[in-house]
Amino acid sequence: MIYQLRVSLKHLPAPVWRRIEIDSSVTFTDLHYILQAAFEWEDCHLHTFFIRQSNGKTIKNRVEIGPDIDDLLAGPTSHYTKLNESTEIVSHWLTKKNDHCLYIYDFGDDWQHEIVLEKIIERKEDALYPRCTMAVGASPEEDSFGMLESIESIDSDRVCAEINQVYRNLFEENGTHSEEASHSEWLKLFELVDELKKLKPWQWMDNKHVFALNNPIDGDYVYCSVLGSAEQEYGLVTYIGQQGLKALDKFYTMPSIHDMIFEQHTLFISFSNRDELEKKDYQLIKSLGLKYRGKKQWPLFRSYVPGLYPWWLNKKEVELLTEILPQVINICLQMKEHRSLIPAYNGKEVVRFDTELQKYIFVVHPQEAAPVPVPEIQVNELFLQRMRKQMNRMYAPIEFDYFYLNDPIQEYPGQRPFFPLMMLAVECEQELIIYQDIVRMSELHTVADCLLDLINKLQLLPSEIYVQRHNLYTLLEPLANKLDIKLKKVPNLPVMTEVKEELFSELPF
């Protein structure tokens, strides 16, 4: 659901307020950043929240929700309750119309923001949240309390547009703007998952029985596998598209377990123990009015995207699972009656049910690698010619590769963390690291810039560069050709393997 909030700055000579629409599932940390943008604060002072009215009732004992509160200190004390804003959800405190809380920013100037829940409304399909829909009165400058004699009037439409642009930059680009599934959408998914659990298909299927289904969202295939035959993990894994199929292949061939963990594109449904759920998982179940008891009974959902930390499902992912689960259940029932219906996955073909033909057919595994888009090299051709003619050659071969670091980075609270990539180049004869850099997966297309950076630091042109990955070869080939560098795709990188093993043994994570 969407909350319409009216947020008013108190104790000013004229009204200053904003009307903001937010997803009810945001944390108070998210709300802090939403308010900072709405009032053009610079987030350079302390802040906290106080709950004044919840569920239509005035809060008698003080409830404070703030940042960086140690779990040992959080909870009820003899005077008041103090909670951590990063784990507290707005909808758990503001539940009815006119429920309200106080947001205090800058304990010196004491800017007090009264936050009132005006309405609970339905999500609009074409809207992005959060969004500001009304703005009255110019926001004060930082550190100006006591000096204000008047408040400037503002153009509400212009200010709202500016605030909403900040929201897009802050949330959409950093992975927190994904639309949340509604209460009814989650309920439907839980109903189907409960039906799958009751069926217990792992009693006659195992994870090698892979079957394909049409993805109704984007028209590609998804590939499903039931977990539980080993009596350890129970549930369903859905591999999405060609990236998902690639992860599935790696699961069986396992050339690099390290890379496999970070390159999955899957949706994971697990029947888990209560203590395996995070607070947000439990709060979701509780908010839906559902109850579970016992071991391996609690549904847990996770989204795996290459380069990103495992995360909770967004609306699109909930919709996808809801669409395919009836098909999954039907196939599991047919498999119970005809055990040979789906053969063990062989890496070459997958069984799928053709709804038009009303029979099972084989989907041939596409062997050719997906094309890698190659950005144009943004370097002056004369500069490259000068490098090629004037720089000396480095005749020892270089191995070039990247790998994921196991320490996720979260740039903003509430943002989906990402796993950074370490770009590495080693000189083969002396087995020395001659280049390293940290990039995001989304920046991998700039690998040619890394090679130019390496050349500038060495003031030498490599003669030969060995790579193992198809995408690296494709991305480096245009620049290598322009600089007369022999670029070779090889089956393994022995020096790089030793260097990586040594690096991982020294890393603290």
Coordinates of C-alpha atoms in Angstrom, one line a residue:
M1 CA 0.0 0.0 0.0
I2 CA 1.0 3.6 -0.4
Y3 CA 1.0 6.1 2.5
Q4 CA 0.2 9.7 1.8
L5 CA 2.1 11.7 4.5
R6 CA 1.9 15.4 5.3
V7 CA 5.2 16.6 6.8
S8 CA 5.2 20.0 8.5
L9 CA 8.1 22.0 9.9
K10 CA 7.1 23.3 13.3
H11 CA 7.8 26.6 15.1
L12 CA 8.3 28.7 11.9
P13 CA 6.8 32.2 11.1
A14 CA 4.9 30.7 8.1
P15 CA 3.8 27.3 6.9
V16 CA 6.4 25.0 5.5
W17 CA 5.2 21.5 4.6
R18 CA 5.4 18.7 2.0
R19 CA 2.9 16.1 0.9
I20 CA 4.8 12.8 0.2
E21 CA 3.6 9.4 -1.0
I22 CA 5.7 6.5 0.1
D23 CA 5.6 2.7 0.0
S24 CA 4.3 1.6 3.4
S25 CA 7.1 -1.0 3.6
V26 CA 10.0 1.4 3.8
T27 CA 12.1 1.5 6.9
F28 CA 12.6 4.6 9.0
T29 CA 16.1 4.9 7.6
D30 CA 14.5 5.2 4.1
L31 CA 12.1 7.8 5.5
H32 CA 15.0 9.8 6.9
Y33 CA 16.5 10.1 3.4
I34 CA 13.1 10.9 1.9
L35 CA 12.7 13.8 4.4
Q36 CA 16.2 15.0 3.9
A37 CA 15.5 15.4 0.1
A38 CA 12.1 16.9 0.7
F39 CA 13.4 19.7 2.8
E40 CA 16.8 20.1 1.1
W41 CA 18.7 19.2 4.2
E42 CA 22.4 18.2 3.8
D43 CA 22.4 15.3 6.3
C44 CA 25.2 16.7 8.3
H45 CA 23.6 16.6 11.8
L46 CA 22.1 13.9 14.1
H47 CA 18.4 12.9 13.8
T48 CA 15.8 10.7 15.4
F49 CA 12.1 9.8 15.3
F50 CA 9.5 9.8 18.1
I51 CA 6.2 7.9 17.7
R52 CA 3.3 10.0 19.0
Q53 CA 0.2 8.1 17.8
S54 CA 0.0 4.5 16.5
N55 CA -3.0 2.4 15.6
G56 CA -5.3 5.3 16.5
K57 CA -4.0 5.5 20.0
T58 CA -1.7 8.0 21.7
I59 CA 1.6 6.6 22.8
K60 CA 2.0 7.2 26.5
N61 CA 5.5 5.9 27.0
R62 CA 8.1 7.4 24.7
V63 CA 9.1 5.3 21.6
E64 CA 12.3 6.5 19.9
I65 CA 13.5 5.2 16.6
G66 CA 16.9 6.3 15.6
P67 CA 20.2 5.3 13.8
D68 CA 23.1 3.2 15.0
I69 CA 21.3 1.9 18.1
D70 CA 23.1 -1.2 19.3
D71 CA 20.9 -4.2 19.5
L72 CA 22.0 -4.6 23.1
L73 CA 20.6 -1.2 23.9
A74 CA 17.5 -1.4 21.7
G75 CA 14.2 -2.4 23.3
P76 CA 12.2 -1.2 26.3
T77 CA 13.9 0.5 29.2
S78 CA 12.4 1.7 32.4
H79 CA 11.7 5.1 30.8
Y80 CA 11.0 4.5 27.1
T81 CA 11.5 2.1 24.1
K82 CA 14.5 2.8 21.8
L83 CA 14.6 1.0 18.4
N84 CA 16.9 0.8 15.4
E85 CA 15.6 2.7 12.4
S86 CA 17.2 0.4 9.9
T87 CA 15.0 -2.5 10.9
E88 CA 11.8 -0.7 11.9
I89 CA 9.1 -0.5 9.1
V90 CA 7.0 2.6 8.9
S91 CA 3.7 0.6 8.4
H92 CA 4.3 -1.2 11.7
W93 CA 3.9 2.1 13.6
L94 CA 1.7 4.3 11.4
T95 CA -1.3 2.0 10.7
K96 CA -4.4 4.2 10.7
K97 CA -5.3 7.6 9.4
N98 CA -4.0 10.5 11.5
D99 CA -1.3 8.3 13.2
H100 CA 1.7 10.5 13.5
C101 CA 5.3 10.8 14.6
L102 CA 8.0 13.5 15.0
Y103 CA 11.2 13.6 13.1
I104 CA 13.9 15.8 14.7
Y105 CA 16.9 16.9 12.6
D106 CA 19.9 18.7 14.1
F107 CA 19.8 18.5 17.8
G108 CA 21.2 22.1 18.0
D109 CA 18.7 23.9 15.8
D110 CA 16.1 21.3 16.7
W111 CA 14.2 21.2 13.4
Q112 CA 10.9 19.4 14.3
H113 CA 9.0 17.7 11.5
E114 CA 5.4 16.6 12.3
I115 CA 4.6 13.5 10.1
V116 CA 0.9 12.7 9.8
L117 CA -0.5 9.8 7.9
E118 CA -3.3 11.5 5.8
K119 CA -4.4 8.6 3.7
I120 CA -3.7 5.0 2.8
I121 CA -4.1 4.7 -1.0
E122 CA -3.7 2.2 -3.8
R123 CA -0.5 2.1 -5.8
K124 CA -0.8 3.7 -9.2
E125 CA 0.7 1.6 -12.0
D126 CA 2.5 4.4 -13.7
A127 CA 3.9 6.1 -10.6
L128 CA 7.3 5.8 -9.0
Y129 CA 7.5 6.0 -5.2
P130 CA 8.5 7.9 -3.1
R131 CA 7.2 11.0 -4.7
C132 CA 6.3 14.5 -3.6
T133 CA 3.0 15.9 -4.7
M134 CA 2.7 19.2 -2.9
A135 CA 5.2 21.7 -1.5
V136 CA 4.4 24.8 0.5
G137 CA 7.0 27.3 1.8
A138 CA 10.7 27.4 1.2
S139 CA 12.9 25.2 3.3
P140 CA 15.2 27.0 5.8
E141 CA 18.9 27.0 5.3
E142 CA 21.1 24.6 7.5
D143 CA 22.1 26.1 10.8
S144 CA 19.7 29.1 10.5
F145 CA 17.2 28.5 13.4
G146 CA 16.5 31.7 15.3
M147 CA 17.4 33.9 12.3
L148 CA 14.3 33.4 10.3
E149 CA 12.0 36.4 10.0
S150 CA 10.0 35.3 7.0
I151 CA 9.4 32.3 4.7
E152 CA 9.7 32.6 1.0
S153 CA 6.8 31.4 -1.2
I154 CA 7.7 28.7 -3.8
D155 CA 6.4 27.2 -7.0
S156 CA 5.0 23.9 -5.8
D157 CA 5.2 22.1 -9.2
R158 CA 8.8 23.1 -9.7
V159 CA 9.9 22.2 -6.2
C160 CA 8.1 18.8 -6.4
A161 CA 9.8 18.1 -9.7
E162 CA 13.2 18.9 -8.2
I163 CA 12.5 16.7 -5.2
N164 CA 11.2 13.8 -7.3
Q165 CA 14.4 14.0 -9.5
V166 CA 16.4 13.6 -6.3
Y167 CA 14.3 10.6 -5.3
R168 CA 14.9 9.0 -8.7
N169 CA 18.7 9.5 -8.4
L170 CA 18.7 8.3 -4.8
F171 CA 16.5 5.3 -5.0
E172 CA 16.1 4.1 -8.6
E173 CA 19.8 4.2 -9.5
N174 CA 20.8 2.5 -6.2
G175 CA 18.4 -0.4 -6.3
T176 CA 15.7 0.6 -3.8
H177 CA 13.1 2.0 -6.2
S178 CA 11.9 -1.5 -7.3
E179 CA 8.2 -1.6 -6.9
E180 CA 6.9 -3.6 -4.0
A181 CA 4.3 -6.3 -4.3
S182 CA 0.9 -5.6 -2.8
H183 CA -0.6 -7.4 0.2
S184 CA -3.0 -9.4 -2.1
E185 CA -0.1 -10.3 -4.5
W186 CA 1.9 -11.7 -1.6
L187 CA -1.1 -13.6 -0.2
K188 CA -1.6 -15.3 -3.6
L189 CA 2.0 -16.3 -3.8
F190 CA 2.0 -17.7 -0.3
E191 CA -1.1 -19.7 -1.1
L192 CA 0.6 -21.3 -4.1
V193 CA 3.8 -22.0 -2.1
D194 CA 1.8 -23.6 0.7
E195 CA 0.2 -25.9 -1.9
L196 CA 3.6 -26.8 -3.2
K197 CA 4.8 -27.6 0.3
K198 CA 1.8 -29.8 1.0
L199 CA 2.5 -31.7 -2.3
K200 CA 6.1 -32.6 -1.2
P201 CA 7.3 -33.2 -4.7
W202 CA 10.9 -33.8 -3.4
Q203 CA 9.7 -37.3 -2.4
W204 CA 9.8 -38.3 -6.1
M205 CA 11.9 -35.6 -7.8
D206 CA 15.4 -34.3 -7.2
N207 CA 17.4 -31.2 -8.4
K208 CA 18.5 -33.0 -11.6
H209 CA 14.9 -33.0 -12.9
V210 CA 15.1 -29.7 -14.6
F211 CA 12.1 -28.5 -16.7
A212 CA 11.5 -25.4 -18.7
L213 CA 8.5 -23.0 -18.6
N214 CA 7.6 -20.0 -20.6
N215 CA 8.3 -16.8 -18.8
P216 CA 5.0 -14.8 -19.2
I217 CA 6.7 -11.6 -18.1
D218 CA 9.4 -11.3 -20.9
G219 CA 8.7 -14.3 -23.2
D220 CA 12.0 -16.1 -22.4
Y221 CA 12.2 -19.4 -20.6
V222 CA 12.7 -20.1 -16.9
Y223 CA 14.2 -23.4 -15.7
C224 CA 12.9 -25.0 -12.5
S225 CA 14.3 -27.6 -10.2
V226 CA 12.8 -29.0 -7.0
L227 CA 15.0 -29.2 -3.9
G228 CA 14.6 -31.7 -1.0
S229 CA 15.5 -35.2 -2.1
A230 CA 18.7 -35.0 0.0
E231 CA 16.6 -34.0 3.0
Q232 CA 18.6 -30.8 3.7
E233 CA 17.1 -27.9 1.7
Y234 CA 13.5 -28.0 0.6
G235 CA 11.9 -25.8 -2.0
L236 CA 12.2 -24.7 -5.6
V237 CA 14.9 -22.9 -7.6
T238 CA 13.8 -20.9 -10.7
Y239 CA 16.7 -20.1 -13.1
I240 CA 15.8 -17.1 -15.2
G241 CA 16.7 -16.9 -18.9
Q242 CA 20.1 -17.6 -20.4
Q243 CA 21.9 -16.1 -17.4
G244 CA 20.0 -18.5 -15.2
L245 CA 20.7 -21.5 -17.5
K246 CA 24.4 -20.6 -17.4
A247 CA 24.3 -20.7 -13.6
L248 CA 22.6 -24.0 -13.8
D249 CA 25.4 -25.4 -16.0
K250 CA 28.0 -24.1 -13.6
F251 CA 26.2 -25.8 -10.7
Y252 CA 26.8 -29.2 -12.3
T253 CA 30.2 -28.6 -13.9
M254 CA 31.5 -26.4 -11.1
P255 CA 34.6 -24.9 -12.7
S256 CA 34.6 -22.2 -10.1
I257 CA 32.3 -22.4 -7.1
H258 CA 33.4 -18.9 -6.2
D259 CA 32.1 -17.4 -9.4
M260 CA 29.0 -19.6 -9.4
I261 CA 27.8 -18.0 -6.2
F262 CA 28.0 -14.5 -7.6
E263 CA 26.7 -15.1 -11.1
Q264 CA 23.3 -16.7 -10.4
H265 CA 20.1 -15.3 -11.8
T266 CA 17.6 -17.2 -9.9
L267 CA 14.5 -16.9 -7.6
F268 CA 14.7 -19.2 -4.6
I269 CA 11.8 -20.5 -2.6
S270 CA 13.0 -22.3 0.6
F271 CA 11.0 -24.0 3.4
S272 CA 13.1 -23.0 6.3
N273 CA 13.3 -23.0 10.1
R274 CA 12.0 -20.0 12.0
D275 CA 15.5 -19.0 13.1
E276 CA 16.6 -18.8 9.4
L277 CA 14.3 -16.0 8.7
E278 CA 15.4 -12.4 8.9
K279 CA 13.2 -9.9 10.6
K280 CA 11.8 -8.6 7.4
D281 CA 10.8 -12.1 6.3
Y282 CA 9.0 -12.7 9.6
Q283 CA 7.3 -9.3 9.5
L284 CA 6.0 -10.0 6.0
I285 CA 4.4 -13.3 7.2
K286 CA 3.0 -11.6 10.2
S287 CA 1.5 -8.7 8.2
L288 CA -0.3 -11.2 6.0
G289 CA -1.9 -12.9 9.0
L290 CA -0.2 -16.2 8.3
K291 CA 1.1 -18.7 10.8
Y292 CA 3.6 -21.5 10.5
R293 CA 5.1 -23.9 13.1
G294 CA 7.8 -26.5 13.0
K295 CA 11.0 -27.2 11.2
K296 CA 11.3 -26.6 7.5
Q297 CA 7.8 -25.0 7.4
W298 CA 8.5 -21.3 7.0
P299 CA 8.5 -20.0 3.4
L300 CA 11.5 -17.8 2.6
F301 CA 12.0 -16.0 -0.7
R302 CA 15.3 -14.7 -2.2
S303 CA 16.2 -13.0 -5.4
Y304 CA 19.7 -13.7 -6.8
V305 CA 21.0 -11.4 -9.6
P306 CA 24.6 -11.5 -10.9
G307 CA 26.9 -9.2 -9.0
L308 CA 24.2 -8.3 -6.4
Y309 CA 23.6 -9.4 -2.8
P310 CA 20.7 -11.9 -2.3
W311 CA 17.6 -9.8 -1.7
W312 CA 13.9 -9.8 -1.0
L313 CA 11.6 -10.1 -4.0
N314 CA 10.2 -7.1 -5.8
K315 CA 6.8 -6.9 -7.5
K316 CA 7.9 -8.3 -10.8
E317 CA 9.5 -11.3 -9.2
V318 CA 6.5 -12.0 -7.1
E319 CA 4.3 -11.8 -10.2
L320 CA 6.6 -14.2 -12.1
L321 CA 6.6 -16.9 -9.3
T322 CA 2.8 -16.5 -9.0
E323 CA 2.4 -17.1 -12.8
I324 CA 4.6 -20.2 -13.0
L325 CA 3.8 -22.0 -9.7
P326 CA 0.5 -23.5 -11.0
Q327 CA 2.5 -24.9 -13.9
V328 CA 5.2 -26.2 -11.6
I329 CA 2.6 -27.9 -9.4
N330 CA 0.9 -29.5 -12.4
I331 CA 4.2 -30.9 -13.7
C332 CA 5.1 -32.3 -10.3
L333 CA 1.8 -34.1 -10.2
Q334 CA 2.4 -35.6 -13.6
M335 CA 5.9 -36.5 -12.6
K336 CA 4.5 -38.4 -9.7
E337 CA 2.4 -40.6 -12.0
H338 CA 5.1 -40.9 -14.7
R339 CA 8.5 -40.9 -13.1
S340 CA 10.4 -41.1 -16.5
L341 CA 8.6 -38.0 -17.8
I342 CA 11.6 -35.6 -17.1
P343 CA 15.1 -37.1 -17.5
A344 CA 18.1 -35.9 -15.5
Y345 CA 19.5 -32.7 -16.9
N346 CA 22.4 -33.5 -19.3
G347 CA 23.5 -29.9 -20.1
K348 CA 22.2 -30.2 -23.7
E349 CA 18.4 -30.2 -23.6
V350 CA 15.5 -29.5 -21.2
V351 CA 12.0 -30.8 -21.1
R352 CA 9.1 -28.3 -21.3
F353 CA 5.3 -28.7 -21.7
D354 CA 4.0 -27.2 -24.9
T355 CA 0.6 -25.8 -24.2
E356 CA -0.4 -25.6 -27.8
L357 CA 0.6 -29.2 -28.6
Q358 CA -0.4 -30.4 -25.2
K359 CA 2.7 -32.6 -24.9
Y360 CA 6.2 -32.5 -23.5
I361 CA 9.0 -31.6 -25.9
F362 CA 12.7 -31.0 -25.6
V363 CA 14.2 -27.5 -25.7
V364 CA 17.7 -27.6 -27.2
H365 CA 20.3 -26.0 -25.0
P366 CA 21.7 -23.0 -26.9
Q367 CA 25.5 -23.5 -27.0
E368 CA 26.6 -20.3 -28.5
A369 CA 27.5 -17.5 -26.1
A370 CA 25.3 -14.5 -25.9
P371 CA 26.7 -11.4 -27.8
V372 CA 28.6 -9.0 -25.6
P373 CA 27.9 -5.3 -26.4
V374 CA 31.2 -3.5 -27.0
P375 CA 31.2 0.2 -26.3
E376 CA 33.1 2.5 -28.7
I377 CA 36.6 3.3 -27.4
Q378 CA 36.5 7.0 -26.3
V379 CA 40.2 7.7 -27.0
N380 CA 41.8 9.9 -29.6
E381 CA 43.1 7.8 -32.5
L382 CA 46.3 10.0 -32.7
F383 CA 46.9 9.3 -29.0
L384 CA 46.7 5.6 -29.6
Q385 CA 49.1 5.8 -32.7
R386 CA 51.6 7.8 -30.5
M387 CA 51.4 5.1 -27.8
R388 CA 52.0 2.3 -30.4
K389 CA 55.0 4.1 -32.0
Q390 CA 56.7 5.6 -29.0
M391 CA 56.2 3.2 -26.1
N392 CA 58.6 0.2 -25.6
R393 CA 57.1 -3.3 -25.5
M394 CA 56.8 -5.5 -22.5
Y395 CA 57.6 -8.9 -23.8
A396 CA 56.6 -11.0 -20.8
P397 CA 52.9 -12.1 -21.3
I398 CA 50.2 -10.7 -19.1
E399 CA 47.2 -12.6 -17.7
F400 CA 44.1 -10.4 -17.3
D401 CA 41.0 -11.4 -15.3
Y402 CA 38.5 -10.3 -12.8
F403 CA 36.8 -11.9 -9.8
Y404 CA 34.2 -11.1 -7.2
L405 CA 35.2 -10.0 -3.7
N406 CA 33.1 -11.7 -1.0
D407 CA 32.5 -8.5 1.0
P408 CA 29.3 -6.7 -0.3
I409 CA 29.1 -2.9 -0.5
Q410 CA 25.9 -1.0 0.4
E411 CA 26.2 2.6 -0.7
Y412 CA 22.9 3.8 0.9
P413 CA 20.8 2.3 3.7
G414 CA 18.1 0.2 2.3
Q415 CA 19.9 -0.2 -1.0
R416 CA 20.5 -3.7 -2.4
P417 CA 24.3 -4.3 -1.8
F418 CA 26.5 -5.3 -4.6
F419 CA 29.6 -7.5 -4.8
P420 CA 32.6 -5.5 -6.1
L421 CA 34.8 -6.9 -8.9
M422 CA 38.6 -6.9 -8.5
M423 CA 40.2 -6.3 -11.9
L424 CA 43.7 -7.9 -11.9
A425 CA 46.7 -8.2 -14.2
V426 CA 49.7 -10.3 -13.5
E427 CA 53.0 -10.6 -15.3
C428 CA 53.6 -14.2 -16.1
E429 CA 57.4 -14.6 -15.9
Q430 CA 57.9 -13.0 -12.4
E431 CA 54.3 -13.7 -11.3
L432 CA 53.9 -10.2 -10.1
I433 CA 50.6 -8.2 -9.8
I434 CA 51.1 -5.2 -12.1
Y435 CA 47.5 -3.8 -12.0
Q436 CA 44.5 -4.0 -9.8
D437 CA 41.3 -2.0 -9.5
I438 CA 37.8 -2.3 -7.9
V439 CA 34.8 -1.9 -10.2
R440 CA 31.1 -2.7 -10.2
M441 CA 29.6 -5.4 -12.4
S442 CA 27.7 -2.7 -14.2
E443 CA 31.1 -1.0 -15.0
L444 CA 32.6 -4.1 -16.6
H445 CA 32.1 -2.6 -20.0
T446 CA 34.9 -0.1 -19.2
V447 CA 37.5 -2.8 -18.9
A448 CA 39.3 -1.2 -21.9
D449 CA 39.9 1.9 -19.8
C450 CA 41.5 -0.4 -17.2
L451 CA 43.9 -1.6 -19.8
L452 CA 44.8 1.9 -20.8
D453 CA 45.3 2.8 -17.2
L454 CA 47.7 -0.2 -16.9
I455 CA 49.7 0.9 -19.9
N456 CA 49.9 4.5 -18.6
K457 CA 51.2 3.3 -15.2
L458 CA 53.8 0.9 -16.7
Q459 CA 54.7 3.2 -19.6
L460 CA 55.0 0.0 -21.6
L461 CA 52.9 -1.7 -24.2
P462 CA 52.1 -5.4 -23.5
S463 CA 53.0 -7.7 -26.3
E464 CA 50.6 -10.5 -25.3
I465 CA 47.6 -10.6 -23.0
Y466 CA 45.9 -13.9 -22.0
V467 CA 42.2 -13.9 -21.0
Q468 CA 40.0 -16.8 -20.1
R469 CA 36.5 -15.2 -20.2
H470 CA 34.7 -14.7 -23.5
N471 CA 33.3 -11.3 -22.4
L472 CA 36.8 -10.0 -21.5
Y473 CA 38.1 -11.0 -24.9
T474 CA 35.3 -9.3 -26.7
L475 CA 35.6 -6.1 -24.7
L476 CA 39.4 -5.9 -25.0
E477 CA 39.8 -6.9 -28.6
P478 CA 39.1 -3.5 -30.3
L479 CA 41.7 -1.7 -28.2
A480 CA 44.2 -4.6 -28.5
N481 CA 43.9 -4.5 -32.3
K482 CA 44.5 -0.7 -32.3
L483 CA 47.7 -1.1 -30.2
D484 CA 49.0 -4.3 -31.9
I485 CA 48.7 -6.3 -28.8
K486 CA 48.2 -10.1 -29.2
L487 CA 45.1 -11.0 -27.3
K488 CA 44.6 -14.7 -26.7
K489 CA 41.7 -16.5 -25.2
V490 CA 43.1 -19.5 -23.3
P491 CA 41.4 -22.4 -21.3
N492 CA 43.1 -21.5 -18.0
L493 CA 45.3 -18.8 -16.4
P494 CA 47.7 -20.7 -14.1
V495 CA 49.6 -17.7 -12.7
M496 CA 46.4 -15.8 -12.1
T497 CA 44.9 -18.9 -10.3
E498 CA 47.9 -19.0 -7.9
V499 CA 47.8 -15.2 -7.3
K500 CA 44.0 -15.3 -6.5
E501 CA 44.4 -18.2 -4.1
E502 CA 47.1 -16.3 -2.3
L503 CA 45.0 -13.2 -2.2
F504 CA 41.9 -15.0 -0.9
S505 CA 44.0 -16.5 1.9
E506 CA 45.0 -13.1 3.0
L507 CA 41.7 -11.3 2.8
P508 CA 39.8 -10.9 6.1
F509 CA 36.5 -12.1 4.7

